[in-house]
Coordinates of C-alpha atoms in Angstrom, one line a residue:
X24 CA -12.5 27.3 -17.8
X25 CA -11.9 24.3 -15.3
X26 CA -10.4 27.2 -12.9
X27 CA -13.4 29.4 -13.4
X28 CA -15.8 26.4 -13.1
X29 CA -14.2 25.3 -9.8
X30 CA -14.3 28.7 -8.4
X31 CA -17.6 28.9 -8.8
X32 CA -18.9 25.6 -7.8
X33 CA -17.1 26.3 -4.5
X34 CA -18.4 29.5 -3.7
X35 CA -22.1 28.0 -4.4
X36 CA -21.1 25.4 -2.0
X37 CA -19.8 27.8 0.8
X38 CA -22.9 29.6 0.4
X39 CA -24.7 26.9 1.6
X40 CA -22.8 26.8 5.2
X41 CA -25.8 29.7 6.2
X42 CA -27.7 27.0 6.8
X43 CA -25.3 25.9 9.7
X44 CA -24.6 29.4 10.8
X45 CA -26.2 28.6 14.5
X46 CA -23.6 25.7 15.1
X47 CA -21.3 26.5 17.6
X48 CA -19.5 24.7 19.9
X49 CA -22.0 24.1 22.4
X50 CA -23.8 22.4 19.8
X51 CA -21.5 19.7 20.2
X52 CA -21.6 19.1 23.9
X53 CA -23.0 16.1 25.0
X54 CA -23.5 14.4 21.4
X55 CA -21.9 11.1 22.0
X56 CA -20.0 9.6 18.7
X57 CA -23.0 8.0 17.6
X58 CA -24.9 11.7 17.5
X59 CA -21.7 12.8 15.2
X60 CA -22.4 10.4 12.4
X61 CA -25.6 12.0 11.2
X62 CA -24.6 15.6 11.6
X63 CA -21.1 15.1 9.6
X64 CA -22.8 13.0 7.1
X65 CA -25.6 15.6 6.3
X66 CA -22.9 18.1 5.7
X67 CA -21.3 16.0 3.4
X68 CA -24.4 15.9 1.4
X69 CA -25.1 19.2 1.7
X70 CA -21.8 20.5 0.0
X71 CA -22.7 17.5 -2.5
X72 CA -25.9 19.2 -3.0
X73 CA -24.8 22.2 -3.9
X74 CA -21.6 20.8 -5.8
X75 CA -24.3 19.2 -7.8
X76 CA -27.6 20.8 -7.3
X77 CA -31.0 19.5 -8.5
X78 CA -31.9 21.8 -11.3
X79 CA -28.5 21.4 -12.5
X80 CA -27.3 24.5 -13.8
X81 CA -24.4 25.4 -16.0
X82 CA -21.3 25.7 -14.4
X83 CA -19.9 28.5 -16.7
X84 CA -20.1 32.0 -15.5
X85 CA -20.4 35.2 -17.3
X86 CA -17.1 37.3 -17.5
X87 CA -18.7 39.9 -15.3
X88 CA -19.7 37.5 -12.5
X89 CA -16.3 35.7 -12.6
X90 CA -14.6 39.6 -12.7
X91 CA -17.0 40.3 -9.6
X92 CA -15.7 37.4 -7.5
X93 CA -12.2 37.2 -8.1
X94 CA -12.3 41.4 -7.3
X95 CA -13.7 40.1 -4.2
X96 CA -12.2 42.3 -1.1
X97 CA -11.3 41.0 2.1
X98 CA -13.9 43.3 3.6
X99 CA -17.0 41.7 1.6
X100 CA -19.3 40.2 4.4
X101 CA -19.3 36.7 5.7
X102 CA -20.1 34.4 2.7
X103 CA -22.2 32.5 5.5
X104 CA -24.5 35.1 5.9
X105 CA -28.3 34.6 4.4
X106 CA -27.8 38.3 2.2
X107 CA -24.6 37.2 0.5
X108 CA -26.5 33.2 -0.1
X109 CA -29.2 35.3 -1.6
X110 CA -27.1 37.3 -3.9
X111 CA -25.3 33.8 -5.1
X112 CA -28.3 32.0 -5.5
X113 CA -29.8 34.9 -7.7
X114 CA -26.3 34.1 -10.1
X115 CA -27.2 30.9 -10.3
X116 CA -30.5 31.1 -11.4
X117 CA -29.3 32.5 -14.4
X118 CA -27.3 30.2 -15.2
X119 CA -28.4 28.0 -18.0
X120 CA -30.2 24.9 -17.1
X121 CA -28.8 21.3 -18.6
X122 CA -31.1 19.4 -20.5
X123 CA -31.3 15.5 -19.6
X124 CA -29.5 14.8 -22.9
X125 CA -26.6 16.6 -22.0
X126 CA -26.8 15.2 -18.7
X127 CA -26.8 11.4 -19.7
X128 CA -23.1 12.6 -21.9
X129 CA -21.4 13.2 -18.4
X130 CA -18.4 11.5 -17.8
X131 CA -18.7 8.1 -16.1
X132 CA -15.1 8.1 -14.8
X133 CA -13.9 10.3 -11.9
X134 CA -12.0 13.4 -12.8
X135 CA -12.4 13.0 -17.0
X136 CA -10.2 15.5 -18.1
X137 CA -11.9 15.5 -21.8
X138 CA -15.6 16.9 -20.4
X139 CA -14.9 17.9 -17.3
X140 CA -17.8 17.8 -14.9
X141 CA -17.4 18.0 -10.9
X142 CA -17.5 14.6 -9.3
X143 CA -19.2 14.2 -5.8
X144 CA -18.0 13.0 -2.6
X145 CA -20.7 11.1 -0.9
X146 CA -21.1 9.4 2.6
X147 CA -21.9 5.6 3.0
X148 CA -25.1 5.7 5.0
X149 CA -24.5 2.8 7.6
X150 CA -22.2 3.8 10.4
X151 CA -20.0 1.8 12.9
X152 CA -20.0 -1.1 10.1
X153 CA -17.4 -3.9 9.1
X154 CA -16.3 -3.0 5.6
X155 CA -16.6 -5.5 3.0
X156 CA -12.9 -6.6 2.3
X157 CA -11.7 -6.2 5.6
X158 CA -8.9 -9.0 7.0
X159 CA -10.3 -8.1 10.6
X160 CA -12.9 -7.5 13.1
X161 CA -12.8 -3.9 13.1
X162 CA -15.6 -1.7 12.1
X163 CA -15.5 1.8 10.4
X164 CA -17.2 4.8 12.1
X165 CA -17.8 6.6 8.4
X166 CA -16.8 6.1 4.8
X167 CA -16.7 8.3 1.8
X168 CA -16.7 7.6 -1.7
X169 CA -16.0 9.8 -5.0
X170 CA -18.9 9.0 -7.4
X171 CA -19.9 10.4 -10.8
X172 CA -22.0 13.7 -11.3
X173 CA -24.9 11.9 -12.5
X174 CA -25.1 9.8 -9.2
X175 CA -28.2 10.9 -6.9
X176 CA -27.1 12.9 -3.5
X177 CA -27.9 10.7 -0.8
X178 CA -26.3 8.4 1.4
X179 CA -24.9 5.3 -0.4
X180 CA -25.3 1.8 0.5
X181 CA -23.2 -1.6 1.0
X182 CA -19.9 0.0 2.0
X183 CA -17.0 -2.2 0.5
X184 CA -13.3 -1.5 0.7
X185 CA -13.0 -1.7 -2.9
X186 CA -15.2 1.7 -3.6
X187 CA -14.0 3.7 -0.5
X188 CA -11.9 6.8 -0.8
X189 CA -11.6 7.8 2.5
X190 CA -12.2 6.7 5.9
X191 CA -13.5 9.0 8.7
X192 CA -12.5 7.9 11.8
X193 CA -15.0 10.1 15.2
X194 CA -13.7 10.8 18.8
X195 CA -16.5 12.4 21.1
X196 CA -13.6 14.7 22.6
X197 CA -10.7 16.3 21.4
X198 CA -8.2 14.9 23.2
X199 CA -8.5 11.6 21.9
X200 CA -6.9 12.7 18.5
X201 CA -3.8 10.3 19.1
X202 CA -6.4 7.7 19.3
X203 CA -8.5 8.4 16.2
X204 CA -4.7 8.7 14.1
X205 CA -4.1 4.8 15.1
X206 CA -7.3 3.8 14.1
X207 CA -7.4 5.8 10.9
X208 CA -4.2 3.9 10.0
X209 CA -5.1 0.6 11.0
X210 CA -8.6 1.0 8.4
X211 CA -6.8 2.6 5.9
X212 CA -4.6 -0.3 5.4
X213 CA -7.5 -1.8 4.1
X214 CA -7.9 0.4 0.9
X215 CA -4.4 -0.5 -0.5
X216 CA -5.1 -4.1 0.0
X217 CA -8.5 -3.8 -1.9
X218 CA -7.6 -1.0 -4.6
X219 CA -4.8 -2.4 -7.1
X220 CA -5.6 1.1 -8.5
X221 CA -4.5 3.0 -5.7
X222 CA -1.3 5.2 -5.5
X223 CA -1.8 7.0 -1.9
X224 CA -5.0 7.3 0.1
X225 CA -6.8 10.2 2.5
X226 CA -8.2 10.1 5.5
X227 CA -10.1 12.4 8.3
X228 CA -10.7 12.1 12.1
X229 CA -12.9 14.2 13.9
X230 CA -12.6 14.5 17.6
X231 CA -15.3 17.0 19.4
X232 CA -15.4 20.0 16.8
X233 CA -11.9 19.6 15.3
X234 CA -11.4 17.7 12.0
X235 CA -7.9 16.7 10.5
X236 CA -7.4 15.8 7.0
X237 CA -4.7 13.1 6.8
X238 CA -2.5 12.5 3.5
X239 CA -1.0 9.0 3.6
X240 CA 2.0 8.4 1.5
X241 CA 4.8 5.5 1.1
X242 CA 7.2 6.4 4.0
X243 CA 4.7 8.4 6.3
X244 CA 1.7 10.6 7.0
X245 CA 1.0 13.9 6.7
X246 CA -2.0 15.8 8.8
X247 CA -3.6 19.2 8.6
X248 CA -4.0 21.8 11.4
X249 CA -7.5 21.3 13.6
X250 CA -10.2 22.5 11.4
X251 CA -12.9 23.8 13.9
X252 CA -16.1 22.1 12.4
X253 CA -18.0 24.8 15.0
X254 CA -17.2 27.8 13.4
X255 CA -18.1 29.7 10.2
X256 CA -14.7 30.0 9.2
X257 CA -13.5 26.4 10.4
X258 CA -16.7 24.8 8.0
X259 CA -15.6 27.1 5.2
X260 CA -12.5 25.6 5.2
X261 CA -13.9 21.9 5.5
X262 CA -16.2 22.7 2.3
X263 CA -13.3 24.2 0.2
X264 CA -11.6 20.2 0.8
X265 CA -14.7 18.6 0.0
X266 CA -15.3 20.8 -3.2
X267 CA -11.3 20.6 -4.3
X268 CA -11.9 16.7 -3.7
X269 CA -14.8 16.7 -5.9
X270 CA -13.0 19.1 -9.0
X271 CA -9.8 17.8 -8.9
X272 CA -8.7 15.0 -11.2
X273 CA -8.9 10.9 -10.5
X274 CA -4.8 11.1 -10.0
X275 CA -5.1 13.6 -7.2
X276 CA -7.1 11.9 -5.5
X277 CA -4.7 8.9 -5.5
X278 CA -5.9 6.9 -8.3
X279 CA -3.7 5.5 -10.9
X280 CA -5.0 6.6 -14.3
X281 CA -3.1 3.7 -16.0
X282 CA -5.0 1.2 -14.3
X283 CA -8.6 1.1 -15.5
X284 CA -11.4 -1.2 -15.2
X285 CA -12.9 -2.9 -17.8
X286 CA -16.6 -3.7 -16.4
X287 CA -17.6 -5.7 -19.6
X288 CA -14.9 -8.5 -19.0
X289 CA -14.7 -8.2 -15.5
X290 CA -10.9 -7.1 -15.7
X291 CA -8.4 -4.2 -15.4
X292 CA -6.4 -3.0 -18.3
X293 CA -3.0 -1.8 -17.5
X294 CA -0.8 0.5 -19.7
X295 CA 3.0 -0.3 -19.7
X296 CA 5.7 1.3 -20.8
X297 CA 7.1 -0.4 -24.1
X298 CA 11.1 -0.8 -24.2
X299 CA 10.9 -0.5 -28.1
X300 CA 9.2 2.9 -28.6
X301 CA 7.5 6.0 -26.9
X302 CA 3.8 4.2 -27.2
X303 CA 2.6 2.4 -24.1
X304 CA 1.6 -1.3 -24.5
X305 CA -2.0 -2.6 -22.8
X306 CA -2.3 -5.5 -21.1
X307 CA -5.1 -7.4 -19.1
X308 CA -5.3 -8.7 -15.9
X309 CA -6.0 -12.4 -16.0
X310 CA -5.0 -13.2 -12.2
X311 CA -3.3 -11.6 -8.9
X312 CA 0.0 -12.6 -7.9
X313 CA 0.7 -10.3 -4.9
X314 CA -1.1 -7.8 -3.2
X315 CA 0.0 -4.3 -1.6
X316 CA -1.1 -5.4 2.1
X317 CA 1.0 -3.0 4.0
X318 CA 0.4 0.8 4.7
X319 CA 3.6 2.1 3.9
X320 CA 6.7 0.9 1.7
X321 CA 7.3 -0.1 -1.7
X322 CA 3.0 -1.2 -2.4
X323 CA 4.6 -3.8 -4.4
X324 CA 1.9 -5.5 -6.6
X325 CA 2.4 -8.5 -8.9
X326 CA -0.3 -9.1 -11.7
X327 CA -0.7 -12.3 -14.2
X328 CA -1.5 -10.6 -17.7
X329 CA -1.8 -10.9 -21.2
X330 CA -1.3 -8.5 -23.8
X331 CA -4.5 -6.8 -25.5
X332 CA -5.6 -7.5 -29.2
X333 CA -2.8 -10.4 -28.9
X334 CA -4.5 -13.6 -30.2
X335 CA -0.6 -15.4 -29.5
X336 CA -2.4 -16.1 -25.7
X337 CA 1.1 -15.5 -24.0
X338 CA 0.8 -14.9 -20.5
X339 CA 3.1 -12.1 -18.6
X340 CA 3.8 -10.7 -15.1
X341 CA 3.4 -7.4 -14.6
X342 CA 5.3 -6.0 -11.6
X343 CA 4.2 -2.5 -10.0
X344 CA 6.1 -0.9 -7.3
X345 CA 6.9 2.3 -5.9
X346 CA 10.7 2.2 -5.6
X347 CA 14.0 4.3 -5.4
X348 CA 15.6 5.7 -8.3
X349 CA 19.3 4.3 -9.0
X350 CA 21.1 6.6 -7.6
X351 CA 19.4 6.9 -4.7
X352 CA 19.8 3.1 -4.4
X353 CA 23.4 3.4 -4.7
X354 CA 23.5 6.0 -1.7
X355 CA 20.8 3.8 0.6
X356 CA 22.2 0.6 -0.2
X357 CA 19.3 -0.9 -1.5
X358 CA 19.7 -3.9 -4.2
X359 CA 20.5 -2.6 -7.9
X360 CA 17.6 -1.2 -10.1
X361 CA 15.7 -4.7 -10.7
X362 CA 14.5 -3.1 -14.4
X363 CA 18.3 -2.9 -15.4
X364 CA 19.6 -5.8 -14.2
X365 CA 16.5 -7.7 -16.3
X366 CA 17.5 -6.1 -19.3
X367 CA 21.3 -7.1 -18.8
X368 CA 19.7 -10.5 -18.7
X369 CA 17.9 -10.7 -21.5
X370 CA 20.6 -8.6 -24.0
X371 CA 23.2 -11.5 -22.4
X372 CA 21.1 -14.9 -22.7
X373 CA 19.1 -14.2 -25.6
X374 CA 19.2 -16.5 -28.6
X375 CA 21.3 -19.0 -26.2
X376 CA 20.6 -22.3 -25.5
X377 CA 20.5 -22.9 -21.6
X378 CA 20.0 -25.2 -19.2
X379 CA 17.6 -23.0 -17.3
X380 CA 14.9 -20.7 -17.7
X381 CA 15.2 -17.0 -17.4
X382 CA 13.2 -13.9 -16.9
X383 CA 13.2 -11.5 -20.0
X384 CA 12.4 -7.8 -19.5
X385 CA 9.7 -6.9 -22.1
X386 CA 9.0 -3.5 -21.0
X387 CA 9.6 -1.6 -18.1
X388 CA 9.9 2.0 -16.9
X389 CA 8.5 4.8 -14.5
X390 CA 4.9 5.1 -15.1
X391 CA 3.1 8.4 -16.8
X392 CA 0.0 9.3 -15.4
X393 CA -2.6 11.6 -17.1
X394 CA -2.7 14.8 -14.7
X395 CA -4.4 18.0 -15.2
X396 CA -5.0 16.9 -19.3
X397 CA -1.0 16.6 -19.8
X398 CA 1.1 13.5 -19.1
X399 CA 3.7 13.1 -16.4
X400 CA 6.3 10.9 -14.3
X401 CA 4.7 9.3 -11.6
X402 CA 7.1 10.0 -8.7
X403 CA 6.5 11.4 -5.3
X404 CA 6.7 15.3 -6.5
X405 CA 3.7 14.3 -8.0
X406 CA 1.8 13.6 -4.5
X407 CA 2.5 17.1 -3.3
X408 CA 5.1 19.8 -3.9
X409 CA 8.5 19.5 -2.0
X410 CA 9.3 22.3 0.6
X411 CA 12.5 22.9 2.7
X412 CA 10.9 21.0 5.7
X413 CA 10.3 17.8 3.4
X414 CA 14.2 17.4 2.4
X415 CA 14.4 14.5 4.8
X416 CA 11.3 12.3 2.8
X417 CA 12.1 9.5 0.6
X418 CA 11.9 10.1 -3.1
X419 CA 10.4 7.5 -4.9
X420 CA 9.4 6.6 -8.5
X421 CA 6.5 4.5 -9.8
X422 CA 8.1 1.9 -11.7
X423 CA 6.4 -1.2 -13.8
X424 CA 8.0 -4.1 -15.3
X425 CA 6.7 -6.4 -17.6
X426 CA 8.1 -10.2 -17.7
X427 CA 8.1 -13.4 -19.3
X428 CA 8.1 -16.2 -18.8
X429 CA 5.5 -16.8 -16.1
X430 CA 7.3 -18.7 -13.2
X431 CA 5.9 -22.5 -12.2
X432 CA 5.4 -23.4 -8.8
X433 CA 8.0 -24.6 -7.0
X434 CA 6.7 -28.2 -6.7
X435 CA 6.8 -27.9 -10.5
X436 CA 10.6 -27.6 -10.7
X437 CA 12.1 -30.2 -13.7
X438 CA 15.1 -31.1 -11.4
X439 CA 17.3 -30.5 -8.2
X440 CA 19.5 -27.9 -10.4
X441 CA 16.5 -26.0 -11.3
X442 CA 15.8 -25.9 -7.4
X443 CA 18.8 -24.9 -6.4
X444 CA 18.6 -22.1 -9.0
X445 CA 15.4 -20.8 -7.5
X446 CA 16.0 -20.7 -4.6
X447 CA 19.5 -19.3 -4.5
X448 CA 17.7 -16.3 -6.4
X449 CA 14.6 -16.0 -3.7
X450 CA 17.4 -15.6 -1.0
X451 CA 19.9 -13.4 -2.7
X452 CA 17.7 -10.7 -4.0
X453 CA 14.6 -10.7 -1.5
X454 CA 15.0 -8.7 1.6
X455 CA 13.1 -10.5 3.9
X456 CA 15.2 -13.9 2.9
X457 CA 18.9 -11.6 2.7
X458 CA 21.3 -12.6 5.5
X459 CA 22.2 -10.1 8.4
X460 CA 25.6 -9.6 6.8
X461 CA 24.1 -9.0 3.8
X462 CA 21.6 -6.9 4.5
X463 CA 24.5 -4.8 6.6
X464 CA 26.4 -4.7 3.1
X465 CA 29.4 -6.1 5.2
X466 CA 32.8 -6.7 3.2
X467 CA 34.0 -9.9 1.9
X468 CA 31.9 -12.6 -0.4
X469 CA 28.7 -14.1 0.3
X470 CA 29.6 -17.4 2.6
X471 CA 28.0 -20.7 2.7
X472 CA 26.7 -19.7 6.3
X473 CA 24.9 -16.5 4.5
X474 CA 22.7 -19.1 2.3
X475 CA 21.9 -21.6 5.3
X476 CA 21.1 -17.9 7.4
X477 CA 18.9 -17.1 4.2
X478 CA 17.1 -20.7 4.1
X479 CA 16.3 -20.5 7.8
X480 CA 14.5 -17.0 6.8
X481 CA 12.7 -18.6 3.9
X482 CA 11.4 -21.5 6.4
X483 CA 10.5 -18.9 8.7
X484 CA 8.3 -16.9 5.8
X485 CA 6.7 -19.9 4.5
X486 CA 6.0 -20.9 7.9
X487 CA 4.3 -18.2 9.4
X488 CA 2.3 -17.2 6.3
X489 CA 1.3 -20.2 4.6
X490 CA 2.6 -22.1 1.6
X491 CA -0.6 -21.6 -0.5
X492 CA -3.7 -19.7 -0.6
X493 CA -6.0 -21.7 1.7
X494 CA -2.8 -21.7 4.8
X495 CA -2.7 -18.0 4.4
X496 CA -6.2 -17.5 5.4
X497 CA -4.8 -19.5 9.4
X498 CA -1.9 -16.7 9.6
X499 CA -2.1 -15.6 13.1
X500 CA -2.6 -11.7 13.1
X501 CA -1.8 -11.0 16.5
X502 CA 1.6 -13.0 16.1
X503 CA 3.1 -11.7 13.1
X504 CA 4.1 -7.8 14.2
X505 CA 8.3 -8.7 14.6
X506 CA 8.7 -11.1 11.0
X507 CA 6.7 -8.1 9.4
X508 CA 9.3 -5.7 10.2
X509 CA 11.5 -7.8 8.0
X510 CA 9.5 -5.8 5.2
X511 CA 11.0 -2.8 5.6
X512 CA 12.1 -0.4 2.8
X513 CA 15.6 0.0 4.5
X514 CA 18.2 -3.2 4.5
X515 CA 19.8 -2.0 7.8
X516 CA 16.6 -1.4 9.5
X517 CA 15.8 -5.3 8.9
X518 CA 18.8 -6.3 9.6
X519 CA 19.0 -4.6 13.2
X520 CA 15.7 -6.2 13.4
X521 CA 17.1 -9.5 12.7
X522 CA 20.0 -9.5 15.1
X523 CA 17.2 -8.7 17.8
X524 CA 14.9 -12.0 16.7
X525 CA 18.4 -14.0 16.3
X526 CA 19.8 -13.2 20.0
X527 CA 19.1 -15.7 21.6
X528 CA 16.9 -19.3 21.3
X529 CA 14.1 -17.6 23.7
X530 CA 14.0 -14.4 21.5
X531 CA 13.7 -16.4 18.5
X532 CA 11.2 -18.5 20.0
X533 CA 9.0 -15.5 21.0
X534 CA 9.1 -13.3 18.3
X535 CA 9.4 -15.8 15.0
X536 CA 7.8 -19.4 16.2
X537 CA 5.5 -18.2 18.2
X538 CA 3.8 -17.4 14.6
X539 CA 3.9 -20.3 13.3
X540 CA 1.0 -21.7 11.9
X541 CA -0.7 -24.8 13.8
X542 CA -0.3 -27.1 10.8
X543 CA 3.3 -26.6 10.4
X544 CA 5.0 -28.1 13.6
X545 CA 7.5 -30.1 11.5
X546 CA 8.8 -27.1 9.7
X547 CA 9.0 -25.3 12.9
X548 CA 11.1 -27.9 14.6
X549 CA 13.2 -27.7 11.4
X550 CA 13.9 -23.7 11.5
X551 CA 14.9 -24.2 15.4
X552 CA 17.4 -27.0 14.5
X553 CA 18.7 -24.8 11.7
X554 CA 18.9 -21.6 14.1
X555 CA 20.6 -23.5 16.9
X556 CA 23.2 -24.9 14.3
X557 CA 23.7 -21.4 13.1
X558 CA 23.7 -18.7 16.2
X559 CA 24.2 -21.2 18.9
X560 CA 27.3 -22.9 17.9
X561 CA 29.5 -23.9 20.6
X562 CA 32.7 -22.7 19.4
X563 CA 31.5 -18.8 18.8
X564 CA 32.3 -16.3 20.7
X565 CA 30.6 -16.2 24.3
X566 CA 28.9 -13.4 25.9
X567 CA 28.4 -11.1 22.4
X568 CA 25.3 -10.8 22.3
X569 CA 23.7 -10.0 18.6
X570 CA 21.3 -7.6 19.9
X571 CA 23.3 -5.9 22.9
X572 CA 26.3 -5.2 20.6
X573 CA 24.6 -3.0 18.5
X574 CA 22.0 0.4 18.6
X575 CA 18.3 -0.8 18.0
X576 CA 15.9 1.7 16.8
X577 CA 12.6 1.9 17.8
X578 CA 9.9 0.1 15.9
X579 CA 10.0 1.6 12.0
X580 CA 6.2 1.0 11.7
X581 CA 5.5 2.3 14.3
X582 CA 7.1 5.6 14.8
X583 CA 6.4 6.0 10.8
X584 CA 2.6 5.4 11.4
X585 CA 1.4 6.4 15.0
X586 CA 3.9 8.5 17.0
X587 CA 5.4 10.3 13.6
X588 CA 2.2 11.9 11.9
X589 CA 3.6 14.9 10.0
X590 CA 7.0 13.3 10.3
X591 CA 8.7 11.0 7.6
X592 CA 11.3 8.5 7.3
X593 CA 14.9 9.7 6.5
X594 CA 16.5 7.3 4.5
X595 CA 19.4 7.0 6.7
X596 CA 19.9 4.8 9.8
X597 CA 22.6 4.6 12.5
X598 CA 25.0 2.3 11.6
X599 CA 26.0 -0.4 14.1
X600 CA 28.8 0.2 16.3
X601 CA 30.3 -3.4 17.3
X602 CA 31.7 -3.1 20.8
X603 CA 33.5 -6.6 20.6
X604 CA 33.7 -9.5 18.2
X605 CA 30.7 -9.9 16.0
X606 CA 29.6 -13.6 16.4
X607 CA 28.5 -13.5 13.1
X608 CA 32.0 -13.3 12.0
X609 CA 33.6 -15.5 14.5
X610 CA 31.4 -18.2 13.6
X611 CA 33.2 -18.3 10.1
X612 CA 36.2 -20.2 11.9
X613 CA 33.8 -22.8 12.5
X614 CA 31.8 -22.5 8.7
X615 CA 33.3 -26.4 7.9
X616 CA 31.6 -27.9 11.1
X617 CA 28.4 -25.8 11.0
X618 CA 27.8 -26.4 7.3
X619 CA 28.2 -30.8 7.8
X620 CA 25.7 -30.3 11.0
X621 CA 23.3 -28.3 9.0
X622 CA 23.5 -31.1 6.1
X623 CA 22.8 -33.8 8.6
X624 CA 19.6 -31.9 10.1
X625 CA 18.4 -31.7 6.4
X626 CA 18.9 -35.1 5.8
X627 CA 17.1 -36.2 9.2
X628 CA 14.4 -33.9 8.2
X629 CA 13.9 -35.2 4.8
X630 CA 13.9 -39.0 6.1
X631 CA 10.9 -37.9 8.8
X632 CA 9.3 -36.3 5.8
X633 CA 9.8 -39.2 3.5
X634 CA 8.1 -41.7 6.4
X635 CA 5.2 -39.1 6.6
X636 CA 4.3 -39.0 3.1
X637 CA 4.5 -43.1 3.0
X638 CA 2.3 -43.6 5.9
X639 CA -0.3 -40.6 4.7
X640 CA -0.1 -42.4 1.2
X641 CA -1.2 -46.0 2.7
X642 CA -3.7 -44.1 4.9
X643 CA -5.3 -42.7 1.0
X644 CA -4.7 -46.0 -0.3
X645 CA -6.6 -47.9 2.3
X646 CA -9.4 -45.0 2.5
X647 CA -10.0 -45.6 -1.6
X648 CA -10.1 -49.5 -1.2
X649 CA -12.8 -48.9 1.7
X650 CA -14.5 -46.5 -0.8
X651 CA -14.3 -49.1 -3.5
X652 CA -15.5 -52.0 -1.4
X653 CA -18.5 -50.2 -0.4

């Protein structure tokens, strides 16, 4: 039924293109970029008008008319011609009109499979505008949204990233395709940052008369061949795309059907796998800990949540990420499966009186989404079907873990022992903080110098991105490109980037310290001192540059996002090939002396910090006394 209905909607929409039959490439000559906005908007609304026409024709067809359409031969006249359009209009007029009562019962959510109705893809009225929710000054040419079928067919107002389905980037000339790709990549990042229920994203570019559709997934971008908007065949392809978007479910639009908005209570309801049975558990969000702000990778999100319909008021953490399956993690050198480790910890420590708190896995597993009326495991294969050309693509699973207890802020730890445990856990398993040798999977045990190196990376991360939400707003956007490479999914890529950054004091200052926030000058000085002790020790091998001794790949973000459109990261990286002794190995001969130096650095930093805190406290007391006297 749905297939026949979609076919009817598609034929009806294609017939509408006869209105644009006089459009050709000459129609676009001399048209400036701003002049293309209304032209494309009118086309999108024209299609939406025929997906959901004013007279609200019933989408069901008679069996005879359906057979005639399916049996249409290749020699049938062009559907864009007025004669064919008129014939199809007669079919439409024979359809049954929907009553106002039936119209009001239409599904509110996009792609509701229980009472299927086509949705509407509509453009926003404002063009060349900064979307609400953007973290930069960039302006989007045009944005599209997917709305319920009861929405009036007219341009939408008040464009916000949280409501945008796809961005359209327009250029006047065909030769500006590469620039259009680059800008579309930058703008689409905002969709992930503002939509917690977004699994993958779509986008369009229009350069001259050439339109291309882009699918953004976790490890790259796929782009269609050019669709020539100035030809009847090109417009039919574009109509087909818009109608398919209108008729497919929300899962195929890139949304997560297990995360639904509760508009009444202004929160999100999240369904999670249950460890104790097949039935899923529903939690509602109370806060956001971590959002997905990057275009590629795991898209890790963390929520504070409580169990729905539970009076205990117990709080949980939900971690949602697109991660590698356990068998792939072993072959690529990625850390062990987190859910598996948490279950092991829970089984080992439950019921025992421990000196420290530890995370317990309440539920975990692969997310199941509703797609085409059935529940399926959410993984890369659900985004599109694999082909022989896609064998190098990383395969990911959409996994969700519910943990408890909720962690305290680091300033709330009870004693030094707890603080050491927290820092050790953070630096040992968090990719941006891991030492170079641990990232490379070097043989031998983790050394004290690895721990100190991880501490250096933790300090650099906090100095760049801030310690709290207010400080994060002051991040120098133009200075974080290098340290952002520590977020890469592949451990060996991160290791190679860190070797480059740590190669010399000059490269460390230029690539890392330059991104520190202005208020963190003391932290910046501490990072420089630790760096010199770890990487510039006098007794280490001379002339063995960290960077020169190892092959450095091109920027992984740039290659994935811009240069390699329709190409994919393979999950493999070239193995470092040392030509001479690695300075990270030779420094182990001086491990004791280096650690003593590092301890002295920390003692001096602690003394300075105490003096500063004393001065601040005295100033505060003086101000308080002045206020009391006044």
